[in-house]
Amino acid sequence: MINFRAVQLYQSGRSQPENQASIRFVSFIHAYRYFMNFLTHILHLVGSSAVAYYSASSLRDPKTRPNVLAGFQLAESGSVPFLKTLSERAASEGDTWLAEKLARHASDEERHGQIFAHGLKQLNKQVIDFKNLPKTTEDGKPNERQRSPFFATYFEGYSQEYLKPQNIDWIAFMASTYILELDASKDFVRMANVLPEDEPTSRNLKKSILSVAQDETGHAAYLREALERRLPADAVERLIDEWRTRKVNAMLAMVGNLVQKGGKSPSLVQDGVPEEMPKDAPEPVAA
């Protein structure tokens, strides 16, 4: 990055101590920022690799696959009401372009949830009913299935009230969700590629997950464009750097939580299938 202030001072020919100090200070800030971005990138690679390995191995193992699919179903389906409300809010504010993108995003996530629900149905499993679960354990601690160390760290400093779709700042939503969608698109590809192709169920599930990954790439693209419509390029990059750092910290918190539990996650599934599946629920992509 060019330090234009330092260049101006240099070209002026002035050698006052305050100008030289300014040049050194600004240069230090840029060097420090570059180092921190590099460190964040390294930690992102380490954290992503650890999470990708754990998720991929869990998805490949028939014993743990249902829990992974249930987690995906909950994440994808759970975001639908949030996105629909945001779409309505954008429309009321006169941003037709964003409203349409958010509506399409919500539709995609709903379909993704149905894909993972169908994957569970193939295994004679379904997601547990969280409404019937206590919010705390017998000793008063939060129920592990009711809390997420990842999101607690990712949105550290933001209140639950602020994060509601009616209240969240558009820039914070766009930047935070851009990072999540961009990384999800890559994570889904990695996980799909570990599924065996020697039997139809796994083979078709792999193709379905790859289609989900493609949608996530499209979501990241429109969110990046939405940021660029509202902010100058350098501001967009700074925001992305900030939320990338948050993502790294969140992944490290999640990995630490898994290590503390010996790699075991609370069960998200129960035997049986829902009494009624949506009639238009998508089948895994045919071979």
Coordinates of C-alpha atoms in Angstrom, one line a residue, residues 9-212:
L9 CA 6.3 15.0 2.9
Y10 CA 9.3 13.6 1.1
Q11 CA 8.6 15.5 -2.1
S12 CA 8.2 18.7 -0.2
G13 CA 11.9 18.6 0.6
R14 CA 11.3 19.6 4.2
S15 CA 13.4 17.9 6.8
Q16 CA 11.7 19.2 10.0
P17 CA 11.9 16.7 12.8
E18 CA 8.1 16.6 13.0
N19 CA 7.8 15.6 9.4
Q20 CA 10.3 12.8 9.7
A21 CA 8.6 11.6 12.9
S22 CA 5.3 11.6 11.0
I23 CA 6.8 9.5 8.2
R24 CA 8.2 7.0 10.6
F25 CA 5.0 6.8 12.5
V26 CA 2.8 6.2 9.5
S27 CA 5.3 3.7 8.1
F28 CA 5.2 1.9 11.4
I29 CA 1.4 1.7 11.3
H30 CA 1.4 0.3 7.8
A31 CA 4.1 -2.3 8.7
Y32 CA 2.2 -3.3 11.9
R33 CA -1.0 -3.7 9.9
Y34 CA 0.7 -5.8 7.3
F35 CA 2.2 -8.0 10.0
M36 CA -1.1 -8.5 11.8
N37 CA -2.9 -9.3 8.5
F38 CA -0.1 -11.9 7.7
L39 CA -0.5 -13.4 11.2
T40 CA -4.3 -13.5 10.9
H41 CA -3.8 -15.3 7.5
I42 CA -1.6 -17.9 9.1
L43 CA -3.9 -18.4 12.0
H44 CA -6.9 -18.6 9.6
L45 CA -5.1 -21.4 7.6
V46 CA -4.3 -23.3 10.8
G47 CA -7.8 -22.9 12.2
S48 CA -9.5 -23.7 8.9
S49 CA -7.4 -26.8 8.4
A50 CA -8.2 -28.1 11.9
V51 CA -12.0 -27.4 11.6
A52 CA -12.0 -28.8 8.0
Y53 CA -10.3 -32.0 9.1
Y54 CA -12.6 -32.5 12.0
S55 CA -15.8 -31.8 10.0
A56 CA -14.7 -33.9 7.0
S57 CA -13.7 -36.9 9.1
S58 CA -17.0 -36.6 11.0
L59 CA -19.0 -36.4 7.8
R60 CA -17.2 -39.4 6.3
D61 CA -17.7 -41.6 9.3
P62 CA -21.2 -43.1 9.1
K63 CA -21.5 -43.0 12.9
T64 CA -21.0 -39.3 13.2
R65 CA -22.4 -38.2 9.8
P66 CA -26.0 -37.7 11.2
N67 CA -24.8 -35.2 13.8
V68 CA -22.9 -33.2 11.1
L69 CA -25.9 -33.2 8.8
A70 CA -28.1 -32.1 11.6
G71 CA -25.8 -29.2 12.4
F72 CA -25.9 -28.1 8.7
Q73 CA -29.7 -28.4 8.7
L74 CA -30.1 -26.3 11.8
A75 CA -27.6 -23.6 10.6
E76 CA -29.2 -23.3 7.1
S77 CA -32.8 -23.5 8.1
G78 CA -32.3 -21.3 11.2
S79 CA -31.1 -18.4 9.1
V80 CA -34.2 -18.3 6.9
P81 CA -36.5 -16.1 9.2
F82 CA -33.6 -13.7 9.8
L83 CA -32.9 -13.3 6.1
K84 CA -36.6 -12.9 5.2
T85 CA -37.0 -10.1 7.8
L86 CA -33.9 -8.4 6.5
S87 CA -35.4 -8.6 3.0
E88 CA -38.6 -7.0 4.1
R89 CA -36.6 -4.3 5.9
A90 CA -34.5 -3.5 2.8
A91 CA -37.7 -3.3 0.7
S92 CA -39.2 -0.9 3.3
E93 CA -36.1 1.3 3.0
G94 CA -36.3 1.4 -0.7
D95 CA -33.4 -0.8 -1.5
T96 CA -35.0 -3.1 -4.1
W97 CA -31.8 -4.7 -5.2
L98 CA -30.8 -5.8 -1.7
A99 CA -34.3 -6.9 -0.9
E100 CA -34.3 -9.3 -3.9
K101 CA -30.8 -10.6 -3.1
L102 CA -31.8 -11.3 0.5
A103 CA -35.1 -13.0 -0.6
R104 CA -33.1 -15.3 -2.9
H105 CA -30.6 -16.0 -0.1
A106 CA -33.4 -17.0 2.2
S107 CA -34.9 -19.3 -0.5
D108 CA -31.5 -20.9 -1.0
E109 CA -31.0 -21.5 2.7
E110 CA -34.4 -23.0 3.0
R111 CA -33.6 -25.5 0.2
H112 CA -30.3 -26.3 1.8
G113 CA -32.0 -27.1 5.1
Q114 CA -34.3 -29.5 3.2
I115 CA -31.4 -31.2 1.5
F116 CA -29.7 -31.9 4.8
A117 CA -33.1 -33.0 6.3
H118 CA -33.4 -35.5 3.5
G119 CA -29.9 -36.7 4.1
L120 CA -30.9 -37.4 7.7
K121 CA -34.1 -39.1 6.5
Q122 CA -32.0 -41.5 4.4
L123 CA -30.3 -42.5 7.6
N124 CA -33.6 -42.8 9.5
K125 CA -32.7 -39.8 11.7
Q126 CA -34.1 -36.4 12.4
V127 CA -33.0 -33.3 14.3
I128 CA -34.0 -33.2 17.9
D129 CA -36.7 -30.9 19.1
F130 CA -34.9 -28.1 20.9
K131 CA -38.1 -26.7 22.3
N132 CA -38.3 -29.7 24.7
L133 CA -34.7 -29.3 25.9
P134 CA -33.8 -27.5 29.1
K135 CA -31.8 -24.4 28.7
T136 CA -29.5 -25.4 31.6
T137 CA -28.1 -28.6 32.9
E138 CA -28.9 -30.0 36.4
D139 CA -26.0 -28.0 37.9
G140 CA -27.2 -24.8 36.4
K141 CA -24.7 -24.5 33.5
P142 CA -25.8 -23.6 30.0
N143 CA -26.9 -26.6 27.9
E144 CA -24.1 -27.2 25.4
R145 CA -26.7 -27.7 22.6
Q146 CA -28.1 -24.3 23.3
R147 CA -24.9 -22.3 23.0
S148 CA -22.2 -21.7 20.4
P149 CA -18.7 -20.8 21.5
F150 CA -18.0 -19.9 17.8
F151 CA -20.7 -17.3 17.5
A152 CA -20.2 -16.0 21.0
T153 CA -16.6 -15.1 20.0
Y154 CA -17.4 -14.0 16.5
F155 CA -20.0 -11.4 17.7
E156 CA -18.2 -10.5 20.9
G157 CA -19.2 -7.0 21.9
Y158 CA -22.5 -7.1 20.2
S159 CA -25.7 -7.6 22.2
Q160 CA -28.4 -10.1 21.3
E161 CA -30.8 -7.1 20.8
Y162 CA -28.4 -5.4 18.4
L163 CA -28.1 -8.6 16.3
K164 CA -31.8 -8.9 15.6
P165 CA -32.6 -8.3 12.0
Q166 CA -34.7 -5.2 12.8
N167 CA -31.7 -3.6 14.5
I168 CA -28.4 -4.8 13.1
D169 CA -26.4 -2.3 11.1
W170 CA -26.3 -3.1 7.4
I171 CA -22.6 -2.8 7.2
A172 CA -22.0 -5.2 10.2
F173 CA -24.4 -7.7 8.7
M174 CA -22.9 -7.6 5.2
A175 CA -19.3 -7.9 6.4
S176 CA -19.8 -10.6 9.0
T177 CA -22.0 -12.7 6.7
Y178 CA -19.7 -12.2 3.7
I179 CA -16.9 -13.9 5.7
L180 CA -19.2 -16.8 6.8
E181 CA -20.6 -17.4 3.3
L182 CA -17.2 -17.2 1.6
D183 CA -15.6 -19.7 4.0
A184 CA -18.7 -22.0 4.0
S185 CA -18.4 -22.3 0.2
K186 CA -14.9 -23.7 0.5
D187 CA -15.7 -25.8 3.6
F188 CA -18.6 -27.5 1.9
V189 CA -16.4 -28.4 -1.1
R190 CA -13.7 -29.9 1.2
M191 CA -16.3 -32.0 3.1
A192 CA -18.1 -33.2 0.0
N193 CA -14.9 -34.4 -1.5
V194 CA -14.3 -36.9 1.4
L195 CA -17.6 -38.7 0.8
P196 CA -17.2 -42.1 -0.8
E197 CA -18.7 -42.6 -4.3
D198 CA -19.0 -46.4 -4.1
E199 CA -22.6 -46.3 -3.0
P200 CA -25.6 -44.2 -4.2
T201 CA -26.5 -42.4 -0.9
S202 CA -23.1 -41.0 -0.3
R203 CA -22.5 -40.2 -3.9
N204 CA -25.7 -38.2 -4.3
L205 CA -25.2 -36.5 -1.0
K206 CA -21.8 -35.3 -2.2
K207 CA -23.3 -33.8 -5.3
S208 CA -26.0 -32.1 -3.2
I209 CA -23.4 -30.6 -0.9
L210 CA -21.4 -29.3 -3.8
S211 CA -24.5 -27.5 -5.1
V212 CA -24.9 -25.9 -1.7

